[in-house]
Tab-separated table of C-alpha atoms in Angstrom:
chain	number	residue	atom	x	y	z
A	2	UNK	CA	-21.406	22.097	-11.046
A	3	UNK	CA	-24.031	20.070	-9.215
A	4	UNK	CA	-23.392	16.424	-8.491
A	5	UNK	CA	-24.648	13.927	-11.053
A	6	UNK	CA	-25.211	11.095	-8.583
A	7	UNK	CA	-26.632	10.895	-5.082
A	8	UNK	CA	-23.922	10.451	-2.478
A	9	UNK	CA	-25.281	6.998	-1.651
A	10	UNK	CA	-25.003	5.949	-5.309
A	11	UNK	CA	-21.569	7.553	-5.611
A	12	UNK	CA	-20.168	5.758	-2.574
A	13	UNK	CA	-21.569	2.377	-3.601
A	14	UNK	CA	-20.203	2.515	-7.162
A	15	UNK	CA	-16.778	1.106	-7.887
A	16	UNK	CA	-14.527	2.364	-10.681
A	17	UNK	CA	-15.704	-0.293	-13.139
A	18	UNK	CA	-19.300	0.819	-12.584
A	19	UNK	CA	-18.409	4.504	-12.976
A	20	UNK	CA	-16.484	3.759	-16.176
A	21	UNK	CA	-19.538	1.933	-17.545
A	22	UNK	CA	-21.660	5.030	-16.891
A	23	UNK	CA	-19.214	7.152	-18.881
A	24	UNK	CA	-19.070	4.667	-21.758
A	25	UNK	CA	-22.876	4.532	-21.943
A	26	UNK	CA	-23.132	8.327	-22.036
A	27	UNK	CA	-25.003	8.498	-18.739
A	28	UNK	CA	-22.331	10.775	-17.238
A	29	UNK	CA	-19.143	12.440	-18.433
A	30	UNK	CA	-15.648	12.092	-17.048
A	31	UNK	CA	-15.713	15.783	-16.135
A	32	UNK	CA	-18.899	15.300	-14.136
A	33	UNK	CA	-17.261	12.446	-12.220
A	34	UNK	CA	-14.196	14.594	-11.544
A	35	UNK	CA	-16.336	17.438	-10.221
A	36	UNK	CA	-18.250	15.077	-7.954
A	37	UNK	CA	-14.951	13.702	-6.602
A	38	UNK	CA	-13.790	17.281	-5.925
A	39	UNK	CA	-17.051	17.947	-4.091
A	40	UNK	CA	-16.459	14.752	-2.105
A	41	UNK	CA	-13.044	16.047	-1.054
A	42	UNK	CA	-14.665	19.265	0.119
A	43	UNK	CA	-17.174	17.277	2.191
A	44	UNK	CA	-14.749	15.056	4.111
A	45	UNK	CA	-11.230	16.443	3.831
A	46	UNK	CA	-11.612	18.923	6.708
A	47	UNK	CA	-12.077	15.870	8.957
A	48	UNK	CA	-9.538	13.525	7.343
A	49	UNK	CA	-6.749	15.712	5.934
A	50	UNK	CA	-6.244	13.054	3.276
A	51	UNK	CA	-5.947	15.110	0.090
A	52	UNK	CA	-3.034	17.518	-0.192
A	53	UNK	CA	-3.966	19.219	-3.464
A	54	UNK	CA	-6.524	19.050	-6.265
A	55	UNK	CA	-5.617	19.780	-9.897
A	56	UNK	CA	-8.323	22.094	-11.184
A	57	UNK	CA	-7.351	21.731	-14.835
A	58	UNK	CA	-7.662	17.927	-14.709
A	59	UNK	CA	-11.035	18.251	-12.983
A	60	UNK	CA	-12.423	20.611	-15.630
A	61	UNK	CA	-10.783	18.823	-18.595
A	62	UNK	CA	-10.113	15.150	-17.817
A	63	UNK	CA	-8.061	14.617	-21.009
A	64	UNK	CA	-5.454	16.999	-19.572
A	65	UNK	CA	-1.868	15.709	-19.837
A	66	UNK	CA	-2.816	12.871	-22.163
A	67	UNK	CA	-5.312	10.923	-20.051
A	68	UNK	CA	-6.990	8.494	-22.456
A	69	UNK	CA	-10.708	8.737	-21.977
A	70	UNK	CA	-11.101	5.703	-24.249
A	71	UNK	CA	-9.069	3.611	-21.786
A	72	UNK	CA	-10.709	0.924	-19.661
A	73	UNK	CA	-11.350	3.329	-16.750
A	74	UNK	CA	-12.837	5.983	-19.103
A	75	UNK	CA	-11.730	8.996	-17.068
A	76	UNK	CA	-12.600	7.807	-13.553
A	77	UNK	CA	-11.010	10.265	-11.079
A	78	UNK	CA	-7.860	9.105	-9.328
A	79	UNK	CA	-5.476	10.391	-6.669
A	80	UNK	CA	-1.714	9.893	-6.836
A	81	UNK	CA	0.128	9.372	-3.586
A	82	UNK	CA	2.517	12.277	-3.015
A	83	UNK	CA	5.401	9.831	-3.317
A	84	UNK	CA	6.688	7.429	-5.933
A	85	UNK	CA	5.906	7.927	-9.632
A	86	UNK	CA	6.371	11.511	-10.704
A	87	UNK	CA	3.586	13.456	-12.400
A	88	UNK	CA	5.007	15.960	-14.871
A	89	UNK	CA	4.783	19.544	-13.678
A	90	UNK	CA	2.808	18.722	-10.531
A	91	UNK	CA	4.082	19.200	-7.019
A	92	UNK	CA	5.492	16.085	-5.377
A	93	UNK	CA	6.665	17.076	-1.903
A	94	UNK	CA	6.637	13.621	-0.263
A	95	UNK	CA	5.248	14.877	3.028
A	96	UNK	CA	8.411	16.873	3.723
A	97	UNK	CA	9.272	20.526	4.218
A	98	UNK	CA	12.622	19.663	2.607
A	99	UNK	CA	10.926	19.033	-0.757
A	100	UNK	CA	8.579	22.009	-0.769
A	101	UNK	CA	8.141	23.161	-4.364
A	102	UNK	CA	9.513	19.974	-5.943
A	103	UNK	CA	8.028	19.367	-9.394
A	104	UNK	CA	9.070	16.349	-11.510
A	105	UNK	CA	10.061	17.266	-15.049
A	106	UNK	CA	8.516	14.160	-16.591
A	107	UNK	CA	5.887	11.525	-16.032
A	108	UNK	CA	7.193	8.265	-14.583
A	109	UNK	CA	6.497	5.165	-16.655
A	110	UNK	CA	3.707	4.046	-14.317
A	111	UNK	CA	2.132	7.498	-14.501
A	112	UNK	CA	1.933	7.043	-18.268
A	113	UNK	CA	0.372	3.613	-17.779
A	114	UNK	CA	-2.193	5.108	-15.409
A	115	UNK	CA	-3.090	7.785	-17.947
A	116	UNK	CA	-3.323	5.200	-20.740
A	117	UNK	CA	-5.673	3.162	-18.540
A	118	UNK	CA	-8.040	6.139	-18.493
A	119	UNK	CA	-7.564	7.147	-14.878
A	120	UNK	CA	-7.825	10.918	-14.476
A	121	UNK	CA	-5.230	12.136	-11.955
A	122	UNK	CA	-7.123	14.911	-10.154
A	123	UNK	CA	-4.863	15.401	-7.147
A	124	UNK	CA	-2.335	14.042	-4.694
A	125	UNK	CA	-2.841	12.275	-1.376
A	126	UNK	CA	-1.031	12.586	1.942
A	127	UNK	CA	1.951	10.516	3.009
A	128	UNK	CA	4.343	10.695	5.986
A	129	UNK	CA	7.722	12.233	5.242
A	130	UNK	CA	9.358	10.203	2.445
A	131	UNK	CA	6.884	7.390	3.214
A	132	UNK	CA	9.055	6.085	6.038
A	133	UNK	CA	6.774	5.773	9.044
A	134	UNK	CA	3.392	4.355	10.014
A	135	UNK	CA	1.245	7.505	10.094
A	136	UNK	CA	1.010	10.903	8.390
A	137	UNK	CA	0.849	13.212	11.391
A	138	UNK	CA	3.355	16.026	11.487
A	139	UNK	CA	1.332	19.083	12.585
A	140	UNK	CA	3.791	21.348	10.732
A	141	UNK	CA	2.739	19.700	7.440
A	142	UNK	CA	-0.580	17.901	7.846
A	143	UNK	CA	-2.308	15.366	10.049
A	144	UNK	CA	-4.275	12.620	8.294
A	145	UNK	CA	-7.044	10.972	10.297
A	146	UNK	CA	-8.764	7.615	10.007
A	147	UNK	CA	-12.345	8.194	8.781
A	148	UNK	CA	-13.571	5.194	10.797
A	149	UNK	CA	-12.716	7.226	13.894
A	150	UNK	CA	-10.735	10.465	13.471
A	151	UNK	CA	-9.080	10.003	16.860
A	152	UNK	CA	-7.064	7.117	15.366
A	153	UNK	CA	-4.143	6.995	12.977
A	154	UNK	CA	-4.490	5.972	9.351
A	155	UNK	CA	-1.301	3.929	9.486
A	156	UNK	CA	0.815	4.464	6.373
A	157	UNK	CA	2.474	5.246	4.316
A	158	UNK	CA	-0.460	5.265	1.839
A	159	UNK	CA	-2.376	7.257	4.417
A	160	UNK	CA	-4.286	9.789	2.340
A	161	UNK	CA	-5.104	7.253	-0.353
A	162	UNK	CA	-6.693	4.876	2.131
A	163	UNK	CA	-8.570	7.560	4.047
A	164	UNK	CA	-9.970	9.012	0.818
A	165	UNK	CA	-11.211	5.717	-0.584
A	166	UNK	CA	-12.662	4.623	2.766
A	167	UNK	CA	-14.509	7.939	3.162
A	168	UNK	CA	-16.097	7.525	-0.269
A	169	UNK	CA	-14.200	10.273	-2.083
A	170	UNK	CA	-13.394	7.962	-4.978
A	171	UNK	CA	-13.337	4.209	-5.538
A	172	UNK	CA	-9.597	3.614	-5.832
A	173	UNK	CA	-6.337	5.505	-5.445
A	174	UNK	CA	-2.646	5.043	-6.134
A	175	UNK	CA	-0.534	3.586	-3.315
A	176	UNK	CA	3.030	2.334	-2.814
A	177	UNK	CA	4.488	-0.464	-0.703
A	178	UNK	CA	7.996	-1.213	0.545
A	179	UNK	CA	7.113	-3.242	3.616
A	180	UNK	CA	3.364	-2.952	3.960
A	181	UNK	CA	2.461	0.606	2.968
A	182	UNK	CA	-0.398	-0.510	0.701
A	183	UNK	CA	-1.598	-3.419	2.803
A	184	UNK	CA	-1.368	-1.971	6.328
A	185	UNK	CA	-3.485	1.172	5.783
A	186	UNK	CA	-5.865	-0.837	3.594
A	187	UNK	CA	-6.225	-3.176	6.561
A	188	UNK	CA	-7.107	-0.360	8.960
A	189	UNK	CA	-9.620	1.208	6.545
A	190	UNK	CA	-11.707	-1.756	5.388
A	191	UNK	CA	-10.148	-1.763	1.902
A	192	UNK	CA	-8.501	-4.147	-0.542
A	193	UNK	CA	-4.762	-3.584	-0.788
A	194	UNK	CA	-2.648	-5.694	-3.170
A	195	UNK	CA	1.147	-5.554	-3.039
A	196	UNK	CA	2.148	-7.078	-6.348
A	197	UNK	CA	5.072	-9.347	-7.107
A	198	UNK	CA	8.356	-7.743	-7.983
A	199	UNK	CA	8.151	-7.437	-11.760
A	200	UNK	CA	4.498	-6.435	-12.202
A	201	UNK	CA	4.527	-2.622	-11.934
A	202	UNK	CA	7.542	-0.652	-13.077
A	203	UNK	CA	9.307	1.738	-10.710
A	204	UNK	CA	11.178	3.417	-13.600
A	205	UNK	CA	12.908	5.690	-14.214
A	206	UNK	CA	14.283	6.503	-10.763
A	207	UNK	CA	14.646	2.883	-9.588
A	208	UNK	CA	14.754	-0.650	-10.901
A	209	UNK	CA	14.047	-4.007	-9.330
A	210	UNK	CA	17.743	-4.449	-8.515
A	211	UNK	CA	18.021	-1.054	-6.812
A	212	UNK	CA	14.568	-0.604	-5.301
A	213	UNK	CA	14.479	-4.200	-3.980
A	214	UNK	CA	11.378	-3.914	-1.807
A	215	UNK	CA	9.579	-1.021	-3.511
A	216	UNK	CA	6.471	-1.591	-5.574
A	217	UNK	CA	3.364	0.215	-6.726
A	218	UNK	CA	-0.351	-0.459	-6.736
A	219	UNK	CA	-3.665	0.858	-5.488
A	220	UNK	CA	-6.163	0.614	-2.669
A	221	UNK	CA	-9.769	-0.066	-3.638
A	222	UNK	CA	-13.184	-1.134	-2.410
A	223	UNK	CA	-13.794	-3.885	-4.988
A	224	UNK	CA	-11.712	-6.788	-6.238
A	225	UNK	CA	-12.600	-6.097	-9.856
A	226	UNK	CA	-11.206	-2.555	-9.566
A	227	UNK	CA	-7.896	-3.900	-8.263
A	228	UNK	CA	-7.867	-6.557	-10.985
A	229	UNK	CA	-8.493	-4.023	-13.748
A	230	UNK	CA	-5.775	-1.769	-12.344
A	231	UNK	CA	-3.313	-4.667	-12.552
A	232	UNK	CA	-4.414	-5.582	-16.083
A	233	UNK	CA	-4.217	-1.991	-17.305
A	234	UNK	CA	-1.091	-0.664	-15.596
A	235	UNK	CA	1.291	-3.619	-15.343
A	236	UNK	CA	4.389	-3.998	-17.472
A	237	UNK	CA	8.042	-3.044	-17.589
A	238	UNK	CA	9.575	0.123	-18.959
A	239	UNK	CA	12.331	-0.023	-21.592
A	240	UNK	CA	15.593	-1.114	-20.011
A	241	UNK	CA	14.263	-3.177	-17.103
A	242	UNK	CA	16.749	-5.636	-15.604
A	243	UNK	CA	14.307	-8.542	-15.520
A	244	UNK	CA	11.376	-9.897	-17.494
A	245	UNK	CA	8.000	-8.855	-16.157
A	246	UNK	CA	5.314	-11.287	-15.052
A	247	UNK	CA	2.283	-11.785	-17.271
A	248	UNK	CA	-0.954	-13.536	-16.361
A	249	UNK	CA	-2.156	-16.369	-18.611
A	250	UNK	CA	-5.462	-14.499	-18.847
A	251	UNK	CA	-6.542	-11.072	-17.640
A	252	UNK	CA	-7.112	-10.891	-13.913
A	253	UNK	CA	-10.467	-9.265	-14.665
A	254	UNK	CA	-11.614	-12.490	-16.324
A	255	UNK	CA	-9.962	-14.905	-13.909
A	256	UNK	CA	-11.696	-13.421	-10.868
A	257	UNK	CA	-15.089	-14.394	-12.296
A	258	UNK	CA	-14.265	-18.018	-11.436
A	259	UNK	CA	-13.567	-19.498	-8.014
A	260	UNK	CA	-10.025	-20.787	-7.455
A	261	UNK	CA	-9.480	-24.524	-7.018
A	262	UNK	CA	-9.317	-25.778	-3.417
A	263	UNK	CA	-6.184	-24.220	-1.934
A	264	UNK	CA	-3.809	-25.301	0.827
A	265	UNK	CA	-3.826	-22.399	3.277
A	266	UNK	CA	-1.361	-22.143	6.172
A	267	UNK	CA	-2.527	-19.841	8.952
A	268	UNK	CA	-0.200	-18.435	11.616
A	269	UNK	CA	0.558	-15.388	13.711
A	270	UNK	CA	3.611	-16.349	15.824
A	271	UNK	CA	6.480	-15.163	13.647
A	272	UNK	CA	9.775	-15.229	15.512
A	273	UNK	CA	9.441	-12.927	18.498
A	274	UNK	CA	6.214	-11.371	17.231
A	275	UNK	CA	2.648	-12.336	18.192
A	276	UNK	CA	-0.772	-10.989	17.280
A	277	UNK	CA	-3.186	-9.421	19.729
A	278	UNK	CA	-5.540	-12.156	21.072
A	279	UNK	CA	-8.599	-10.499	19.492
A	280	UNK	CA	-6.779	-10.475	16.150
A	281	UNK	CA	-6.164	-14.203	16.491
A	282	UNK	CA	-9.894	-14.763	16.944
A	283	UNK	CA	-10.617	-12.680	13.844
A	284	UNK	CA	-7.996	-14.698	11.938
A	285	UNK	CA	-9.668	-17.925	13.039
A	286	UNK	CA	-13.026	-16.585	11.879
A	287	UNK	CA	-11.612	-15.785	8.430
A	288	UNK	CA	-9.974	-19.219	8.307
A	289	UNK	CA	-13.349	-20.784	9.108
A	290	UNK	CA	-14.944	-18.991	6.165
A	291	UNK	CA	-12.196	-20.251	3.858
A	292	UNK	CA	-12.729	-23.806	5.117
A	293	UNK	CA	-16.452	-23.466	4.397
A	294	UNK	CA	-15.530	-22.500	0.836
A	295	UNK	CA	-13.681	-25.798	0.427
A	296	UNK	CA	-10.090	-24.851	1.158
A	297	UNK	CA	-7.701	-26.886	3.306
A	298	UNK	CA	-6.798	-24.679	6.274
A	299	UNK	CA	-4.205	-25.630	8.885
A	300	UNK	CA	-1.991	-23.903	11.438
A	301	UNK	CA	1.501	-23.886	9.979
A	302	UNK	CA	4.356	-21.387	10.431
A	303	UNK	CA	6.670	-20.771	7.437
A	304	UNK	CA	10.158	-22.212	7.896
A	305	UNK	CA	11.871	-18.822	7.900
A	306	UNK	CA	14.681	-17.331	9.977
A	307	UNK	CA	12.517	-14.360	10.948
A	308	UNK	CA	15.223	-12.668	13.004
A	309	UNK	CA	17.579	-12.615	10.021
A	310	UNK	CA	14.814	-11.523	7.633
A	311	UNK	CA	13.800	-8.554	9.777
A	312	UNK	CA	17.442	-7.546	10.228
A	313	UNK	CA	17.963	-7.637	6.451
A	314	UNK	CA	14.799	-5.639	5.811
A	315	UNK	CA	15.976	-3.036	8.319
A	316	UNK	CA	19.399	-2.831	6.654
A	317	UNK	CA	17.756	-2.445	3.254
A	318	UNK	CA	15.586	0.424	4.470
A	319	UNK	CA	18.477	2.178	6.142
A	320	UNK	CA	20.916	1.769	3.257
A	321	UNK	CA	18.458	2.660	0.488
A	322	UNK	CA	17.022	5.629	2.350
A	323	UNK	CA	20.458	7.033	3.168
A	324	UNK	CA	21.344	7.017	-0.530
A	325	UNK	CA	18.008	8.616	-1.417
A	326	UNK	CA	18.723	11.450	1.022
A	327	UNK	CA	22.299	11.710	-0.255
A	328	UNK	CA	20.999	12.355	-3.790
A	329	UNK	CA	18.669	15.078	-2.516
A	330	UNK	CA	21.515	16.702	-0.571
A	331	UNK	CA	23.770	16.627	-3.630
A	332	UNK	CA	21.134	18.385	-5.737
A	333	UNK	CA	20.797	21.092	-3.110
A	334	UNK	CA	24.540	21.420	-2.445
A	335	UNK	CA	24.204	20.384	1.197
A	336	UNK	CA	26.342	18.131	3.380
A	337	UNK	CA	23.628	17.042	5.816
A	338	UNK	CA	19.828	17.177	6.141
A	339	UNK	CA	18.694	20.437	7.786
A	340	UNK	CA	17.214	19.698	11.200
A	341	UNK	CA	14.440	22.256	10.686
A	342	UNK	CA	13.339	20.656	7.399
A	343	UNK	CA	13.777	16.894	7.902
A	344	UNK	CA	12.184	14.864	10.696
A	345	UNK	CA	14.576	13.528	13.385
A	346	UNK	CA	14.259	9.787	12.764
A	347	UNK	CA	14.867	10.319	9.049
A	348	UNK	CA	18.066	12.194	9.884
A	349	UNK	CA	19.131	9.310	12.135
A	350	UNK	CA	18.425	6.802	9.351
A	351	UNK	CA	20.640	8.832	6.996
A	352	UNK	CA	23.388	8.974	9.620
A	353	UNK	CA	23.165	5.227	10.224
A	354	UNK	CA	23.189	4.217	6.573
A	355	UNK	CA	25.321	6.677	4.664
A	356	UNK	CA	28.533	4.754	5.306
A	357	UNK	CA	27.079	1.252	4.940
A	358	UNK	CA	29.807	-0.959	3.491
A	359	UNK	CA	29.534	-3.296	0.541
A	360	UNK	CA	30.099	-6.196	2.949
A	361	UNK	CA	27.035	-5.167	4.958
A	362	UNK	CA	25.072	-4.804	1.731
A	363	UNK	CA	26.155	-8.228	0.533
A	364	UNK	CA	25.088	-9.833	3.807
A	365	UNK	CA	21.672	-8.203	3.421
A	366	UNK	CA	21.353	-9.496	-0.138
A	367	UNK	CA	22.414	-12.959	0.982
A	368	UNK	CA	19.612	-13.050	3.571
A	369	UNK	CA	17.126	-11.833	0.952
A	370	UNK	CA	18.187	-14.789	-1.185
A	371	UNK	CA	18.089	-17.448	1.539
A	372	UNK	CA	14.753	-16.150	2.828
A	373	UNK	CA	13.237	-16.223	-0.664
A	374	UNK	CA	14.516	-19.765	-1.247
A	375	UNK	CA	13.115	-21.074	2.033
A	376	UNK	CA	9.796	-19.369	1.426
A	377	UNK	CA	9.747	-20.775	-2.102
A	378	UNK	CA	10.193	-24.257	-0.687
A	379	UNK	CA	7.329	-23.637	1.736
A	380	UNK	CA	5.115	-22.739	-1.221
A	381	UNK	CA	5.813	-26.153	-2.710
A	382	UNK	CA	3.541	-27.509	0.025
A	383	UNK	CA	1.224	-24.563	0.654
A	384	UNK	CA	-0.554	-22.175	-1.714
A	385	UNK	CA	-1.364	-19.340	0.692
A	386	UNK	CA	-0.060	-17.985	4.020
A	387	UNK	CA	-2.812	-16.298	6.059
A	388	UNK	CA	-2.163	-13.907	8.962
A	389	UNK	CA	-3.617	-10.683	10.315
A	390	UNK	CA	-2.392	-7.723	8.260
A	391	UNK	CA	-0.767	-6.256	11.378
A	392	UNK	CA	-0.167	-7.573	14.872
A	393	UNK	CA	-1.277	-4.871	17.302
A	394	UNK	CA	-4.248	-2.473	17.554
A	395	UNK	CA	-4.276	0.717	15.527
A	396	UNK	CA	-2.979	3.478	17.833
A	397	UNK	CA	-4.576	6.781	18.639
A	398	UNK	CA	-3.152	9.839	16.944
A	399	UNK	CA	-0.149	11.262	18.724
A	400	UNK	CA	1.582	7.997	19.593
A	401	UNK	CA	5.089	8.974	18.498
A	402	UNK	CA	6.606	5.508	18.817
A	403	UNK	CA	5.857	4.843	15.139
A	404	UNK	CA	6.486	8.352	13.800
A	405	UNK	CA	9.595	9.881	12.265
A	406	UNK	CA	9.007	12.826	14.615
A	407	UNK	CA	9.903	10.433	17.464
A	408	UNK	CA	12.676	11.434	19.850
A	409	UNK	CA	13.926	7.834	20.138
A	410	UNK	CA	17.737	8.119	20.139
A	411	UNK	CA	18.214	4.570	18.760
A	412	UNK	CA	17.117	4.182	15.158
A	413	UNK	CA	17.356	0.381	15.263
A	414	UNK	CA	15.135	0.285	18.332
A	415	UNK	CA	12.689	2.536	16.461
A	416	UNK	CA	12.593	0.131	13.495
A	417	UNK	CA	12.052	-2.897	15.691
A	418	UNK	CA	9.172	-1.062	17.320
A	419	UNK	CA	7.636	-0.877	13.841
A	420	UNK	CA	8.104	-4.594	13.265
A	421	UNK	CA	6.376	-5.371	16.560
A	422	UNK	CA	3.149	-3.948	15.167
A	423	UNK	CA	3.778	-4.509	11.427
A	424	UNK	CA	5.110	-8.054	11.708
A	425	UNK	CA	3.468	-9.847	8.783
A	426	UNK	CA	3.800	-7.699	5.667
A	427	UNK	CA	7.601	-7.237	5.304
A	428	UNK	CA	8.221	-10.883	4.306
A	429	UNK	CA	6.532	-10.389	0.929
A	430	UNK	CA	8.598	-7.246	0.385
A	431	UNK	CA	11.882	-9.028	1.165
A	432	UNK	CA	11.079	-11.924	-1.172
A	433	UNK	CA	9.327	-9.983	-3.941
A	434	UNK	CA	6.187	-12.065	-3.536
A	435	UNK	CA	2.600	-10.767	-3.634
A	436	UNK	CA	0.395	-10.092	-0.629
A	437	UNK	CA	-3.122	-8.755	-0.260
A	438	UNK	CA	-5.003	-7.298	2.697
A	439	UNK	CA	-8.715	-8.091	2.707
A	440	UNK	CA	-11.369	-6.451	4.926
A	441	UNK	CA	-12.417	-9.506	6.889
A	442	UNK	CA	-12.274	-8.352	10.500
A	443	UNK	CA	-12.651	-5.533	12.992
A	444	UNK	CA	-10.626	-4.441	15.990
A	445	UNK	CA	-12.207	-3.978	19.397
A	446	UNK	CA	-12.014	-0.216	18.801
A	447	UNK	CA	-14.284	-0.589	15.764
A	448	UNK	CA	-11.430	0.193	13.369
A	449	UNK	CA	-11.239	-2.409	10.562
A	450	UNK	CA	-8.738	-5.250	10.693
A	451	UNK	CA	-7.357	-6.651	7.475
A	452	UNK	CA	-6.541	-10.303	7.007
A	453	UNK	CA	-3.392	-10.779	4.933
A	454	UNK	CA	-2.928	-13.489	2.318
A	455	UNK	CA	0.377	-14.011	0.530
A	456	UNK	CA	1.566	-16.478	-2.059
A	457	UNK	CA	4.454	-17.425	-4.332
A	458	UNK	CA	6.042	-15.014	-6.766
A	459	UNK	CA	4.008	-14.248	-9.879
A	460	UNK	CA	0.826	-15.721	-8.395
A	461	UNK	CA	-0.878	-12.346	-7.964
A	462	UNK	CA	-3.882	-13.401	-10.044
A	463	UNK	CA	-4.733	-16.250	-7.682
A	464	UNK	CA	-4.722	-13.865	-4.724
A	465	UNK	CA	-7.255	-11.729	-6.574
A	466	UNK	CA	-9.236	-14.826	-7.501
A	467	UNK	CA	-9.407	-15.891	-3.854
A	468	UNK	CA	-10.354	-12.339	-2.844
A	469	UNK	CA	-13.201	-12.333	-5.371
A	470	UNK	CA	-14.461	-15.678	-4.066
A	471	UNK	CA	-14.576	-14.236	-0.543
A	472	UNK	CA	-16.259	-11.067	-1.811
A	473	UNK	CA	-19.015	-13.115	-3.453
A	474	UNK	CA	-19.424	-15.251	-0.343
A	475	UNK	CA	-20.008	-12.093	1.714
A	476	UNK	CA	-22.820	-10.832	-0.489
A	477	UNK	CA	-20.908	-9.336	-3.408
A	478	UNK	CA	-19.192	-6.578	-1.462
A	479	UNK	CA	-16.900	-6.382	1.535
A	480	UNK	CA	-18.090	-4.416	4.542
A	481	UNK	CA	-21.840	-4.605	4.022
A	482	UNK	CA	-23.503	-2.976	7.007
A	483	UNK	CA	-20.382	-1.076	8.083
A	484	UNK	CA	-19.488	2.516	7.268
A	485	UNK	CA	-16.827	4.945	8.507
A	486	UNK	CA	-17.753	7.733	10.916
A	487	UNK	CA	-16.572	10.291	8.343
A	488	UNK	CA	-18.139	9.576	4.958
A	489	UNK	CA	-19.455	11.438	1.928
A	490	UNK	CA	-22.962	10.220	2.655
A	491	UNK	CA	-22.842	12.281	5.827
């Protein structure tokens, strides 16, 4: 099937615009799906971002119950190969250990995505189990940053971010447990919202009292796409442990208005961590734009015990991941992860966490509580915290310090190496508060640099409202005049 749009028109259209074309009869959902498949063929040899395409969903977008009368009207969509299961489709989570794994049912969020009219046409790359900062195990796949394929994508929503940045489709599913939506969005010139705990369900496998830091979302190129995704896919599954946040009005409507003047605290010195000097200059430039828009902007560091917060986040990762691996081992009748099928750092995490005591767990939970309370008090005085999305330059491919293929013998030292570069996103994960990466800067390498805004719990809509104000101030679209090296437009 020939493409129905020029590649320039395709890459400049967001999902809302594509849905409008379907609703008007100008194009069909199947035609959009075929063009997205052609886009994968154009750029995937250079990016390695898409693991698999689902031919049946491309040819017949209503496959598996996708509602073509939903707000997205059959716009093509990629699911990260991690997180919500898609019934009958492979979900191998970037691991040789899960080769051939097929969920028996749709997760609740998968059903919400289908009801929203998003046509799941394939799955995108992730590092093994989503643990590390880049999807680059040569035995599985290597995902490259389309802005410069010599650089990492970051992660763990690696394939999602690379696909959207390269113009394959306008938005894609992503997950976040410490920055995995926001960090790769930041290095790809995209919008990446990590929602509050209690916006997107992580049922049935986890709940908000077992997943703690895990949440779902998307990466996109337009604020209105992210807003419509929130409006259409939010909500709790039956049996949730907590009420779910609702916005007083749809985010899609709220973003049409500027927010009131906000009190914005900017910072980059968080405990032992500091941003690269160029990043600080880019942060100051973004802060200047916000001041021009009428916001009160001041240097102010949150009153947080950062050392304790990072230690608790590390304990949470180790303990939760060890139990996740334990469940997989039980299903396979194994006592330990096979060294030829599981990457070495992930084995070390399992070894470190499998015997974590309740006392250690309680101490972690106590720090989560005290950190959330202190941050909540900070938000009594400030509406937004603004930082770079990450602290250090995006590395070239092959830098094993951040990979689960690393030979680092000390798993805690490995984690603290992650925090040195990913210093600013974990706080929102610990406290269950929302954060968004916006494409407001560039690194000296030419790779994009996200600027990260976070706010109090349940205030997701105001983050989107602020993002939309910035988008309008920059000409109606982020990144005008900039385009990745690898792109569907060639």
